[in-house]
Each structure stands twice: as structure tokens, then as C-alpha cells.
């Protein structure tokens, strides 16, 4: 476990002041994190409709479902530093990254439901979300995000643009050869790449302790001269400030950085996962560190009224309800569209 | 100009397109000094420098993935996969991403990537450096598969690939490169200096004939032609069809030829089973079954890896003697 000590209110104020961090920014992050949580919980609930007895093929949402509840601070802390032109390449657990990058959540929901109004017209689904509008993509293959983001970073540098590319991956993916290969090339060529390792302790069901020879990935990145940040992934401020440094470095031609964010997923690897690989106590312990509650408490201490926080949460919930309604009411794609679009 | 071999032609095509467009970047192992080993990128480094011709670390998975990322934001990468045999080290990014992202994204992310790779044996490079494997790429939806047999085609098809918004894999046979350190089985072609495009999905009838059609690609076209020349003197008239692209496949030219000759031999340097020969057979019989005077036959690598020792290698890669015997058997 890696959590930074909770700052006192005086230190927190000082930190925010010195980092030029406004209360409005914090409130916006609170809203974003709530939007992701509400989205994930709503999708989670909808997923089980028609799945008793459990069968992945039945109900309004088919296939595997990987939700990110608990990991909101990583997505929002990183996403808060990005522009529309920056590239994000995500993983099989992509919803929080997509929302933090600014994807239209109506289209996002519709894609998860396999509807024609979805981001990809129902061809990609939950694990293969693409949104060219905000330069977001993902891959269901573990370890695939690293080189793709590096390729976009290469293009930015080649054209002299100051955009950055972000590769998200879990700590399991960081054992893939592409992790080392990409960091080596990106470091060598000083690409504007930010690799974000979301360490939620488990690669599917395999605990980090049995899959990794070192507790941390940043050590490996540093061996390739890639500056690295080990951040508290349950603290959106910590993630945000580290990412800000990494993004500034990348935009100004300084090359890649790695951010290792230690976090936790409150739900299973996939919906339907029996989670026999971890103790209930462990999940409960991490729930105490819920990044949304944590930020809420800080905002309260900073003088934000409870009603205002409740209002942000309500706004988020309403947007999610609207998105799911849109998705459910949208038509399915014309079956014949399955046969077109392999080539442009 | 007169040109010997496909390497120079491919390199010239890339060079001319790079002059015209800044979105083309060449990357892969040894693409600068060695011109991608088999010469497909020779001369480009001198002309365009390391900014546009990039030697990568030995990381097939990663540089193929980088090509996917580059294409997603508007570049057109030309990627060298040195030997096609190395595709195992990079195939995930190719068949799961490069070939699928356009479809998966509902058309949002075209993948203008040109992959150039070297195929084939016949010079003693053994199991892991002598395969053809284009069947694997042709099997996965999303790749266009180009197999040039001469310099003229190589230039026109490469320029076409560089103007195509889709992933195109160009398979250049090592014995057609025209490089001094390899045997050469091609000829010399007149290749126009200016850029030109050859359409994909258009086979070429290299030699007209009336008794039997040989359908083939790459090196095997030349072996078929030499056998056909020889048999012509004896009054056996062989038509040689050079497929040029396996995806898309020119069924029209093939079936027209078979309707004329009534006999088809498919000649392939890839493995036999579940490969190009089976696919071509199926497509031709579905269009020209009633025109066939004899069952379609095939010669391909008989489902064993390509061995090292010369007599062993000659046993598995179709050679002229075996092609000749097969044709004689079919027309008798």
C-alpha cells in the first residue's frame, strides 16, 4: 500500500496556494470524479439486468465489463492537465479515462450498449472505445497502449506540435515487453509521452506480489533515464500535480515521464468476478481511502458547503441518467453495417 | 530507366513519395545504413536524414505499435519488418490494431501504414529466415497484401500503397531484390522515372497460353515463366498469371484464364495447408467449375519448415523441375 499522509488543513491550503490551484478547479475535479463513479455504478447495475443466472451474452449490455470505481482520481488527475489535441490511449478498463478526456458520455454509453449512436456505431463496445473528436482510443490487449501513445508522441515531435500523448496501463501490463521497449525508445528520442501506470495491485486475479520482482515500476523507468513520479492514486491532487510537471516537461521538449499511481479497484476485475483472490477486509480498508470522499472532506474543510458538494453529485447523476436513457432508447445498428468498414 | 530487381524500385517509389509529402516517415531496424537489409529503404537516409528515416531498437511489437499511433494522428509510416519470419515478435500490434482500428472505431481511425517485408528462401537461411507467410496476413481482415514480381510492378504498387489509407503489406522476395549478395532470378525492366500507380486487385497475364493456367506470385512467377518458355517449344501452351495482390484478389482475370485453358496449377512458396492455394482454388471453382477439364492442382511448401541443407531446401520449395513435371502430368 502506498498512501501519502493526509495534510492538515493549513498545509493543504499552503499546497494549493503554492501550486496555483483554485477551489473551482478542485470542485470541477470533484464533479468529474462523481461523474465517473455515477457512470460506472449505473453501468454496473444495468449490466446485471437479465443476467440471472449469470450469462455474459444476455441482458442489455453484453460481453465482459471492466469497471473502474475507486480509480477515478488517476483519470481525473491526469485528464485535468490535457487538451483536446493531446492523445490518450487506454486499456480494457477505459471508461474513466474516456470521461476524463472529455468523451461525450451519451455516445460512450450508447457504444457500451452496442447502439448505432455509440462512438463506434456499435462495432467496438466497452473494451474498444474510439473518439477521434478528443483523440481517445483504447485496446483490449494488455500492454498495447504504450507503443501506440509513443507513436502519436513521435508524430507530435516530428511536426513540431506541443501536444502530448498519454498511455494508461495497469501494473500487470507493465510486465509486458512493450513497457520497457517503449520507455527505451521514448527516452532515446525524447518523445512527449507520459506513461501512467495505474497500479491497482492485481493483474486480473494475479496479485502483484506473485508477478513482479520489485514493488515499483518507476525503478524500471528510471533505469532508462525516464523521470518518474510515485503518486498516491487515491489523491487527485497528488496525481494532478505530478502530471502537471510531466506534461510541462513533455510540452517543452523535455521528453517522457512515468507516473506510477497506486490505486485500488473497488469492484472485481470484471463483473461476475468472484474475487476469491483478495480478502473482504482489504477492500473495506481501501474504501476508507475512497478518492471522492477524501476530496469531499478536504473541500468541506476548505469551507465548501455540503449542499454544494451534494449539488455537484446530483448534477453528475442526472447527466449519467440522461446518457443511459439516450443509450437505451437508441436503435441498434443495421445488421448489414457489420459487413462494411474493414477498409477505408 | 533500366532497373534490376525490386529493391531499387521500391526504394525509389518511397523516395519520390517522401519528396512530395512530409507525412511519410520510414522506421524499422537497420533502415538507414543498410537500407532495411534487403535494400527496400536504400538511399533514403542520405536524402532525408534521421528525422524521417528512423532506426528503431529491436522491438517489433513496439515499432509496429508506434506506427499505429503515428497513423492515428495523421502520419503515414512506412515500416520495415526485416524478415517476415520476425512477425511473431510484432504481430499483436499488426493484426489486433493496425488491421482492426478502422473497423472497430466505426471508421474514425483509418490506418495508412505501409509495411515492407522480405520473404522467401532458396539461399540457405533455414527455418526462421526463409518463410513466405503472406497467407497469415491475407487471412486477417484489414490488410492489403502485395507481392510484386518485378521492378515495374514493385514501383507502381509501392506508390499505390503509399497513397492508400489502409494498411498494406508489401512482400518482397529476396531472390528478386537484385542485391549482389543474393542469387537473382528476375530480369531487367524498363521503369519510368516519374511516379506512377498500379491498381490493386489487377492480376497480370505474363504469358498467354491455351493448355493450362499457372497462377502464382513473386518468385514463383519467374520459375513458371521459364518452364512455360521451355514447354512452348514442345507445343505445350502455358498461360502464366501473376496475381500481384492477394488482397484484393483478381478473380476476374483468373477465372477468365481458366475458362480459356480449362486447367489450373497454383504455384506457391508459402505453406500448403489453409493457404493461398486453397483460397484460389475455391474462388476459381466457384466461378469456372464447368470449364475445368481436370481437377485444379497445386504446388506449395508441403507443410514443413524450410530446412537448411541445400538438397533438403530444394526438396520443399517448388523448383522448375517439379513445376515442369506437374504441368506435363496435367496436360497429358
XYZ file of C-alpha atoms in Angstrom:
676
model
C 0.000 0.000 0.000
C 1.217 3.487 -0.776
C -0.758 6.433 0.524
C 0.594 9.836 1.290
C -0.292 11.181 4.734
C -3.392 13.373 4.732
C -2.230 17.005 5.041
C -3.626 19.236 7.746
C -5.925 21.977 6.545
C -3.137 24.554 6.881
C -0.736 22.511 4.805
C -3.423 21.752 2.259
C -4.164 25.477 1.857
C -0.464 26.177 1.504
C -0.080 23.404 -1.063
C -2.968 24.650 -3.151
C -1.738 28.218 -2.979
C 1.813 27.433 -3.969
C 0.600 25.240 -6.799
C -1.773 27.919 -8.078
C -4.670 25.619 -7.599
C -8.097 27.213 -7.365
C -11.103 26.000 -5.462
C -13.081 25.968 -8.699
C -10.584 23.557 -10.213
C -10.949 21.292 -7.224
C -14.707 21.436 -7.400
C -14.588 20.593 -11.078
C -12.445 17.572 -10.291
C -14.934 16.573 -7.628
C -17.678 16.776 -10.242
C -15.660 14.786 -12.784
C -14.891 12.039 -10.297
C -18.533 11.843 -9.334
C -19.499 11.694 -12.985
C -17.208 8.700 -13.481
C -18.387 6.957 -10.313
C -22.055 7.500 -11.130
C -21.454 6.294 -14.666
C -19.642 3.158 -13.574
C -22.143 2.274 -10.871
C -25.051 2.850 -13.237
C -23.431 0.718 -15.937
C -22.651 -1.910 -13.292
C -26.301 -2.046 -12.205
C -27.565 -2.148 -15.778
C -25.071 -4.877 -16.676
C -26.737 -7.372 -14.328
C -30.176 -6.847 -15.841
C -31.251 -10.082 -17.483
C -28.149 -11.891 -16.181
C -29.691 -14.136 -13.545
C -28.391 -16.834 -13.828
C -25.204 -15.042 -14.827
C -24.579 -15.215 -18.526
C -22.367 -12.707 -20.309
C -24.321 -12.934 -23.515
C -27.678 -11.908 -22.048
C -29.185 -8.593 -20.961
C -28.898 -5.099 -22.403
C -25.089 -4.971 -22.051
C -23.239 -7.978 -23.451
C -19.707 -9.269 -23.081
C -17.141 -8.594 -20.404
C -17.368 -5.491 -18.289
C -14.402 -3.902 -16.506
C -15.340 -1.017 -14.240
C -13.045 1.471 -12.587
C -14.777 2.532 -9.356
C -12.009 3.550 -6.963
C -9.605 4.656 -9.685
C -11.281 7.979 -10.533
C -8.528 10.140 -9.062
C -5.969 8.788 -11.527
C -8.078 9.508 -14.600
C -9.215 12.943 -13.425
C -5.821 13.995 -12.070
C -4.185 13.148 -15.388
C -7.053 14.273 -17.622
C -7.208 17.671 -15.906
C -3.852 18.501 -17.485
C -4.742 17.554 -21.026
C -6.038 19.438 -24.034
C -8.356 18.172 -26.713
C -5.408 17.772 -29.129
C -3.471 15.548 -26.719
C -3.751 11.825 -27.293
C -4.876 9.282 -24.720
C -4.527 5.553 -25.327
C -6.317 3.493 -22.728
C -6.831 -0.138 -21.841
C -9.540 -2.748 -21.417
C -10.715 -0.692 -18.386
C -11.274 2.556 -20.246
C -14.442 4.381 -19.138
C -12.856 6.656 -16.538
C -10.083 7.653 -18.933
C -12.576 8.352 -21.717
C -14.749 10.525 -19.489
C -11.739 12.392 -18.090
C -10.541 13.048 -21.669
C -13.881 14.637 -22.475
C -15.673 11.959 -24.452
C -19.384 12.583 -24.927
C -20.905 10.308 -22.289
C -24.088 9.784 -24.261
C -22.120 8.287 -27.146
C -19.926 6.423 -24.679
C -22.942 4.808 -23.021
C -24.526 4.045 -26.377
C -21.384 2.259 -27.521
C -21.393 0.134 -24.367
C -24.975 -0.823 -25.167
C -23.960 -1.651 -28.757
C -26.158 1.019 -30.282
C -25.846 2.795 -33.620
C -25.466 6.132 -31.838
C -22.386 4.864 -30.000
C -18.883 6.200 -30.504
C -18.060 3.431 -32.963
C -21.562 2.652 -34.186
C -21.607 -0.471 -32.029
C -18.534 -2.062 -33.558
C -16.111 -1.547 -30.686
C -18.076 -1.901 -27.455
C -16.852 -1.432 -23.927
C -13.223 -2.521 -24.489
C -12.670 -0.810 -27.845
C -13.729 2.785 -27.468
C -12.572 5.316 -30.022
C -13.319 9.027 -30.120
C -11.390 10.916 -32.741
C -13.005 14.175 -31.616
C -10.979 14.151 -28.385
C -8.195 11.865 -29.680
C -9.100 8.992 -27.414
C -8.599 5.315 -28.177
C -8.060 2.123 -26.279
C -7.155 -1.513 -26.715
C -8.369 -4.688 -25.129
C -4.880 -6.169 -25.421
C -2.727 -5.815 -22.318
C 0.458 -3.844 -22.956
C -0.711 -2.480 -26.301
C -1.229 1.115 -25.224
C 2.434 2.009 -24.661
C 3.744 1.948 -28.252
C 0.615 3.458 -29.718
C 0.850 6.511 -27.495
C 4.567 6.713 -28.271
C 3.726 6.715 -31.984
C 1.402 9.673 -31.521
C 4.098 11.384 -29.437
C 6.559 10.748 -32.259
C 4.177 12.420 -34.707
C 3.798 15.470 -32.445
C 7.513 15.896 -32.130
C 8.034 15.285 -35.851
C 5.563 18.031 -36.730
C 6.775 20.402 -34.040
C 3.477 20.413 -32.159
C 3.471 20.774 -28.386
C 0.825 18.130 -27.781
C 1.481 15.181 -25.507
C 0.403 11.553 -25.652
C -0.602 9.548 -22.617
C -0.542 5.776 -22.341
C -2.578 4.340 -19.497
C -1.857 0.809 -18.377
C -2.260 -1.334 -15.320
C 0.620 -2.660 -13.259
C 0.136 -6.061 -14.907
C 0.681 -4.525 -18.336
C 3.954 -3.063 -17.145
C 5.363 -6.574 -17.172
C 4.809 -6.692 -20.916
C 7.809 -6.195 -23.173
C 6.210 -3.157 -24.756
C 6.587 -1.280 -21.455
C 10.361 -1.498 -21.460
C 10.641 -1.229 -25.239
C 8.521 1.897 -25.387
C 10.225 3.650 -22.488
C 13.590 2.946 -24.058
C 12.629 4.397 -27.433
C 10.738 7.337 -25.925
C 13.644 8.200 -23.685
C 16.147 7.863 -26.521
C 14.091 10.073 -28.830
C 12.790 12.422 -26.082
C 9.179 11.903 -27.068
C 6.393 13.900 -25.419
C 4.994 10.752 -23.851
C 3.525 10.217 -20.414
C 3.143 6.666 -19.250
C 0.645 6.284 -16.449
C 0.721 3.027 -14.553
C -2.488 2.537 -12.646
C -1.329 0.097 -10.031
C -4.438 -1.466 -8.535
C -2.440 -4.418 -7.155
C -3.997 -7.113 -9.308
C -3.418 -8.242 -12.871
C -6.831 -9.832 -13.353
C -6.713 -12.170 -10.366
C -2.942 -12.343 -10.011
C -1.616 -10.309 -7.082
C 1.297 -8.018 -7.811
C 3.285 -9.858 -5.168
C 3.454 -13.004 -7.287
C 4.033 -11.294 -10.622
C 6.537 -8.543 -10.020
C 10.104 -8.751 -8.772
C 10.065 -5.192 -7.469
C 7.213 -3.408 -5.751
C 7.515 -0.464 -8.122
C 7.669 0.237 -11.829
C 9.227 3.655 -11.551
C 12.534 1.985 -10.744
C 12.495 0.324 -14.124
C 11.616 3.564 -15.875
C 14.409 5.403 -14.104
C 16.872 2.803 -15.323
C 16.096 4.135 -18.795
C 16.537 7.760 -17.736
C 12.810 8.406 -17.651
C 11.910 10.732 -14.773
C 9.242 9.101 -12.656
C 6.671 10.020 -10.073
C 5.263 7.650 -7.486
C 1.935 9.165 -6.564
C -0.962 8.450 -4.263
C -3.565 7.314 -6.740
C -6.350 7.844 -4.215
C -5.482 11.542 -4.043
C -6.487 13.527 -7.096
C -4.315 16.494 -6.074
C -1.192 14.367 -5.886
C -1.906 12.828 -9.284
C -2.761 16.193 -10.804
C 0.375 17.967 -9.608
C 2.748 15.202 -10.684
C 1.074 15.026 -14.076
C 1.343 18.776 -14.438
C 5.114 18.533 -14.090
C 5.264 15.645 -16.536
C 3.087 17.459 -19.066
C 5.092 20.679 -18.796
C 8.255 18.701 -19.336
C 6.817 16.921 -22.355
C 5.341 20.056 -23.950
C 8.616 21.912 -23.621
C 10.590 19.166 -25.368
C 12.000 17.530 -22.253
C 10.865 14.029 -23.140
C 8.874 11.314 -21.455
C 7.882 10.757 -17.850
C 6.306 7.936 -15.936
C 3.623 8.321 -13.317
C 3.008 5.351 -11.115
C -0.279 5.855 -9.319
C -1.088 3.405 -6.581
C -4.809 2.915 -6.503
C -7.461 0.277 -5.970
C -10.439 -1.048 -7.813
C -13.419 -1.486 -5.557
C -15.134 -3.923 -7.895
C -13.768 -7.138 -9.372
C -11.511 -7.325 -12.407
C -14.643 -7.959 -14.428
C -18.278 -8.004 -13.438
C -19.012 -11.519 -12.313
C -15.534 -11.945 -10.847
C -15.852 -13.920 -7.563
C -12.792 -12.080 -6.173
C -11.534 -15.099 -4.252
C -8.023 -13.714 -4.675
C -8.498 -10.967 -2.106
C -9.946 -10.555 1.351
C -13.046 -8.544 2.007
C -11.149 -6.655 4.747
C -8.671 -5.412 2.186
C -11.405 -3.968 0.000
C -13.022 -2.343 3.045
C -9.704 -0.834 4.088
C -9.202 0.764 0.703
C -12.766 2.029 0.690
C -11.802 4.209 3.638
C -9.465 5.947 1.211
C -12.184 6.475 -1.395
C -10.779 9.300 -3.523
C -14.142 11.005 -3.866
C -14.931 11.017 -0.154
C -11.385 12.108 0.524
C -11.634 15.100 -1.777
C -15.116 15.869 -0.450
C -13.793 16.018 3.107
C -10.997 18.327 2.065
C -13.383 20.611 0.242
C -15.583 20.737 3.334
C -12.571 21.663 5.428
C -11.746 24.346 2.887
C -15.132 25.866 3.535
C -17.264 24.466 0.734
C -20.797 23.847 1.917
C -22.145 20.325 1.990
C -25.068 21.341 -0.245
C -22.679 22.483 -2.930
C -20.960 19.112 -2.943
C -24.294 17.356 -2.968
C -25.278 19.560 -5.876
C -22.206 18.504 -7.891
C -23.019 14.883 -7.250
C -26.629 15.387 -8.274
C -25.573 17.101 -11.500
C -23.322 14.166 -12.257
C -26.060 11.653 -11.557
C -28.506 13.483 -13.788
C -26.068 13.570 -16.678
C -25.450 9.863 -16.297
C -29.174 9.127 -16.167
C -29.610 11.135 -19.336
C -26.756 9.285 -21.043
C -28.100 5.856 -20.147
C -31.586 6.845 -21.229
C -30.182 8.022 -24.550
C -28.259 4.770 -24.935
C -31.218 2.556 -24.092
C -33.595 4.412 -26.360
C -31.185 4.486 -29.300
C -31.663 1.966 -32.107
C -29.387 -0.976 -32.740
C -27.190 -0.703 -35.808
C -28.408 -2.021 -39.114
C -27.039 -5.629 -39.217
C -25.623 -5.115 -42.697
C -23.223 -2.442 -41.369
C -21.222 -5.356 -39.895
C -20.058 -6.122 -43.411
C -18.595 -2.747 -44.253
C -15.745 -0.629 -42.962
C -12.785 -3.022 -42.928
C -11.052 -0.760 -45.429
C -11.489 2.934 -45.910
C 15.441 3.635 -66.818
C 16.588 0.015 -66.826
C 16.285 -1.480 -63.392
C 17.376 -4.809 -61.998
C 15.276 -6.072 -59.122
C 12.505 -4.864 -56.868
C 14.599 -3.272 -54.101
C 15.734 -0.289 -56.079
C 12.221 0.157 -57.440
C 10.609 0.102 -54.001
C 13.219 2.482 -52.583
C 12.713 4.862 -55.497
C 8.948 4.782 -55.023
C 9.271 5.656 -51.334
C 11.783 8.360 -52.094
C 9.576 10.020 -54.682
C 6.555 9.972 -52.413
C 8.605 11.312 -49.486
C 9.723 14.224 -51.631
C 6.138 15.047 -52.388
C 4.692 14.574 -48.915
C 6.037 15.307 -45.449
C 3.678 12.883 -43.690
C 5.731 9.828 -44.679
C 8.238 8.552 -42.123
C 10.267 5.368 -42.513
C 11.062 3.272 -39.476
C 12.352 -0.142 -38.558
C 15.572 -1.996 -37.862
C 18.629 -1.015 -39.920
C 16.655 1.192 -42.285
C 19.387 3.822 -42.523
C 22.852 2.432 -43.321
C 21.702 -0.952 -44.511
C 18.522 0.146 -46.294
C 16.458 -2.337 -44.265
C 18.953 -5.139 -45.065
C 17.178 -6.117 -48.261
C 17.520 -2.689 -49.815
C 13.904 -1.578 -49.679
C 14.890 1.702 -47.990
C 18.314 2.197 -49.543
C 19.371 5.766 -50.218
C 16.565 7.269 -48.165
C 18.766 8.082 -45.175
C 21.191 10.089 -47.301
C 18.363 12.064 -48.769
C 16.004 12.568 -45.849
C 18.150 12.136 -42.757
C 17.411 10.585 -39.421
C 14.388 12.747 -38.781
C 12.407 10.890 -41.433
C 14.316 7.608 -41.670
C 14.494 6.183 -38.212
C 16.465 3.178 -36.992
C 14.468 1.630 -34.191
C 15.656 -0.561 -31.360
C 14.979 -4.260 -32.000
C 11.388 -4.080 -30.852
C 8.941 -5.306 -33.489
C 5.917 -5.099 -31.200
C 6.753 -1.552 -30.219
C 7.611 -0.071 -33.586
C 4.543 -1.668 -35.156
C 2.502 -0.154 -32.313
C 4.182 3.184 -32.869
C 3.122 3.014 -36.484
C -0.464 2.547 -35.309
C -0.163 5.609 -33.084
C 1.526 7.655 -35.799
C -1.191 6.808 -38.299
C -3.893 7.702 -35.788
C -2.750 11.331 -35.794
C -2.127 11.711 -39.494
C 1.296 10.380 -40.422
C 1.840 7.641 -42.989
C 4.535 5.384 -41.559
C 6.477 3.017 -43.758
C 7.584 0.202 -41.513
C 10.236 -2.332 -42.297
C 9.668 -5.816 -40.954
C 13.130 -7.042 -41.851
C 12.279 -10.698 -42.444
C 8.635 -11.729 -42.489
C 9.711 -14.520 -40.146
C 10.002 -11.902 -37.381
C 6.339 -11.066 -37.494
C 5.714 -13.170 -34.413
C 7.525 -10.541 -32.398
C 5.208 -7.805 -33.623
C 2.029 -9.406 -34.791
C -0.283 -8.277 -31.995
C 0.031 -4.652 -32.984
C -0.482 -5.638 -36.601
C -3.455 -7.950 -36.584
C -5.223 -6.679 -33.469
C -4.705 -2.979 -34.022
C -3.310 -1.912 -37.386
C -5.749 -4.174 -39.230
C -8.742 -3.563 -36.946
C -8.744 0.019 -35.690
C -10.530 1.419 -38.725
C -13.328 -1.108 -38.422
C -13.504 -1.111 -34.610
C -13.644 2.654 -34.447
C -16.573 2.778 -36.830
C -14.414 4.413 -39.468
C -12.898 7.112 -37.245
C -9.308 5.922 -37.428
C -8.036 4.915 -40.865
C -4.639 3.235 -40.692
C -2.459 4.452 -43.544
C 0.531 2.221 -42.844
C 2.799 0.555 -45.379
C 4.718 -2.445 -44.097
C 7.523 -3.778 -46.257
C 8.972 -7.164 -45.539
C 11.272 -9.719 -47.128
C 10.092 -13.239 -47.914
C 11.365 -16.491 -49.268
C 14.182 -18.982 -49.206
C 16.491 -20.592 -51.691
C 19.805 -19.379 -50.350
C 20.296 -21.469 -47.223
C 18.917 -19.246 -44.483
C 16.871 -22.029 -42.895
C 13.694 -22.300 -40.869
C 13.477 -18.901 -39.197
C 14.670 -16.763 -42.115
C 13.149 -18.304 -45.238
C 9.399 -18.326 -44.912
C 6.815 -16.585 -47.047
C 3.814 -16.342 -44.693
C 1.710 -13.909 -46.714
C -1.190 -16.265 -46.136
C -1.247 -15.277 -42.472
C -1.728 -11.626 -43.352
C -4.209 -12.342 -46.103
C -6.248 -14.376 -43.621
C -6.820 -11.457 -41.238
C -9.335 -8.894 -42.478
C -7.798 -5.443 -42.731
C -4.542 -5.943 -44.618
C -3.974 -5.488 -48.307
C -1.371 -7.970 -49.489
C 1.009 -7.034 -52.288
C 3.540 -9.419 -53.849
C 5.470 -7.781 -56.688
C 7.438 -9.984 -59.060
C 9.370 -7.306 -60.967
C 10.705 -3.784 -60.687
C 7.983 -2.115 -62.749
C 5.219 -3.611 -60.603
C 7.165 -3.024 -57.412
C 7.402 0.716 -58.040
C 3.797 1.165 -59.144
C 2.360 -0.969 -56.363
C 4.508 0.719 -53.697
C 3.372 4.168 -54.776
C -0.201 2.902 -54.708
C 0.368 1.577 -51.170
C 1.735 4.926 -50.044
C -1.422 6.624 -51.293
C -3.749 4.070 -49.725
C -5.445 4.980 -46.424
C -5.301 1.326 -45.335
C -2.592 -0.974 -44.004
C -0.766 -2.505 -46.946
C 1.902 -5.164 -46.555
C 4.400 -5.452 -49.407
C 6.163 -8.807 -49.616
C 9.435 -8.542 -51.492
C 11.099 -11.805 -52.426
C 14.777 -11.905 -51.520
C 15.741 -13.609 -54.773
C 14.134 -10.761 -56.699
C 15.816 -7.919 -54.823
C 18.715 -7.661 -57.249
C 21.194 -7.246 -54.416
C 24.732 -8.527 -55.065
C 24.848 -10.832 -52.043
C 21.847 -12.902 -53.118
C 21.034 -15.079 -56.109
C 18.848 -13.243 -58.614
C 16.051 -14.839 -60.569
C 14.413 -11.778 -62.067
C 15.089 -9.829 -65.222
C 15.747 -6.232 -66.109
C 12.802 -3.926 -66.529
C 12.218 -0.574 -68.077
C 10.941 1.521 -65.161
C 9.666 5.031 -65.817
C 11.482 7.727 -63.897
C 8.292 9.544 -62.924
C 5.948 8.188 -60.230
C 3.034 6.011 -61.359
C 0.436 3.862 -59.630
C -0.657 0.323 -60.354
C -4.115 -0.592 -59.188
C -4.538 -3.264 -56.516
C -6.618 -6.305 -57.440
C -5.410 -6.454 -61.027
C -3.530 -9.601 -61.937
C -1.190 -9.576 -64.876
C -1.092 -12.212 -67.615
C 2.659 -12.575 -68.046
C 2.449 -15.108 -70.803
C -0.519 -16.079 -72.940
C -1.323 -19.746 -73.392
C -4.159 -22.127 -74.147
C -3.480 -25.507 -72.474
C -3.049 -24.671 -68.822
C -3.011 -21.698 -66.455
C -0.366 -21.287 -63.791
C -1.424 -18.834 -61.088
C 1.359 -17.556 -58.916
C 3.043 -14.593 -57.256
C 6.519 -13.255 -56.553
C 9.465 -15.503 -57.299
C 7.331 -18.415 -58.441
C 6.085 -16.364 -61.389
C 9.622 -16.384 -62.801
C 10.052 -20.096 -62.322
C 6.699 -20.702 -64.011
C 7.702 -18.457 -66.924
C 10.960 -20.288 -67.508
C 9.164 -23.622 -67.510
C 6.499 -22.233 -69.824
C 9.141 -20.999 -72.276
C 10.691 -24.430 -72.352
C 7.400 -26.256 -72.843
C 6.288 -23.877 -75.572
C 8.989 -25.302 -77.824
C 7.313 -28.673 -77.392
C 3.911 -27.298 -78.223
C 2.559 -27.108 -74.660
C 0.980 -23.694 -74.286
C 1.018 -22.368 -70.724
C -0.608 -19.153 -69.566
C 1.123 -17.539 -66.578
C -0.967 -15.292 -64.346
C 0.883 -13.118 -61.855
C -1.575 -12.377 -59.065
C 0.356 -9.277 -57.908
C -2.006 -8.693 -54.974
C -3.547 -11.482 -52.888
C -5.862 -8.993 -51.135
C -7.717 -7.860 -53.131
C -7.577 -10.899 -55.411
C -8.354 -10.538 -59.105
C -10.851 -13.359 -59.538
C -11.913 -11.961 -62.877
C -8.586 -12.360 -64.676
C -8.014 -15.740 -63.057
C -11.343 -17.223 -63.997
C -11.144 -15.773 -67.495
C -7.829 -17.510 -67.953
C -9.092 -20.805 -66.554
C -12.174 -20.649 -68.759
C -9.821 -20.384 -71.688
C -7.330 -23.107 -70.727
C -9.531 -25.451 -68.661
C -6.648 -26.354 -66.369
C -5.189 -24.601 -63.326
C -1.976 -25.158 -61.435
C -1.473 -22.911 -58.411
C 2.125 -22.361 -57.553
C 3.029 -21.011 -54.134
C 6.115 -20.673 -51.953
C 4.016 -20.377 -48.793
C 2.928 -23.403 -46.770
C 0.329 -25.549 -48.464
C -2.431 -26.088 -45.942
C -5.051 -23.423 -45.300
C -3.123 -21.107 -47.547
C -3.242 -19.162 -50.807
C -3.539 -22.285 -52.957
C -6.707 -23.395 -51.191
C -8.238 -19.945 -51.398
C -7.532 -19.515 -55.100
C -8.878 -22.992 -55.820
C -12.114 -22.218 -54.063
C -12.619 -18.917 -55.798
C -11.849 -20.245 -59.257
C -14.048 -23.329 -58.960
C -16.939 -21.178 -57.778
C -16.699 -19.142 -60.985
C -15.403 -21.642 -63.549
C -16.158 -25.184 -62.355
C -17.872 -26.212 -65.575
C -14.955 -25.000 -67.636
C -12.413 -27.208 -65.870
C -11.128 -30.139 -67.900
C -9.163 -31.537 -64.966
C -9.050 -31.053 -61.197
C -7.179 -27.966 -60.002
C -3.703 -28.874 -58.741
C -1.194 -27.115 -56.555
C 2.476 -26.969 -55.736
C 3.486 -25.354 -52.470
C 5.732 -25.951 -49.484
C 4.471 -29.308 -48.176
C 3.747 -28.182 -44.607
C 7.252 -28.497 -43.257
C 9.517 -25.658 -42.129
C 12.156 -24.574 -44.647
C 15.238 -26.715 -43.868
C 18.859 -25.583 -44.103
C 20.835 -28.097 -46.170
C 20.637 -27.453 -49.925
C 19.083 -30.750 -51.052
C 16.551 -30.507 -48.227
C 15.650 -26.925 -49.069
C 15.301 -27.803 -52.757
C 13.005 -30.640 -51.809
C 10.422 -28.338 -50.219
C 10.492 -25.088 -52.227
C 8.913 -25.659 -55.628
C 11.612 -25.676 -58.294
C 11.459 -25.695 -62.073
C 11.844 -29.468 -62.442
C 8.866 -30.116 -60.205
C 6.795 -27.407 -61.859
C 7.563 -28.872 -65.266
C 6.678 -32.398 -64.194
C 3.398 -31.226 -62.716
C 2.405 -29.354 -65.854
C 3.306 -32.324 -68.068
C 1.211 -34.577 -65.836
C -1.740 -32.206 -66.016
C -1.791 -31.744 -69.775
C -1.092 -35.347 -70.720
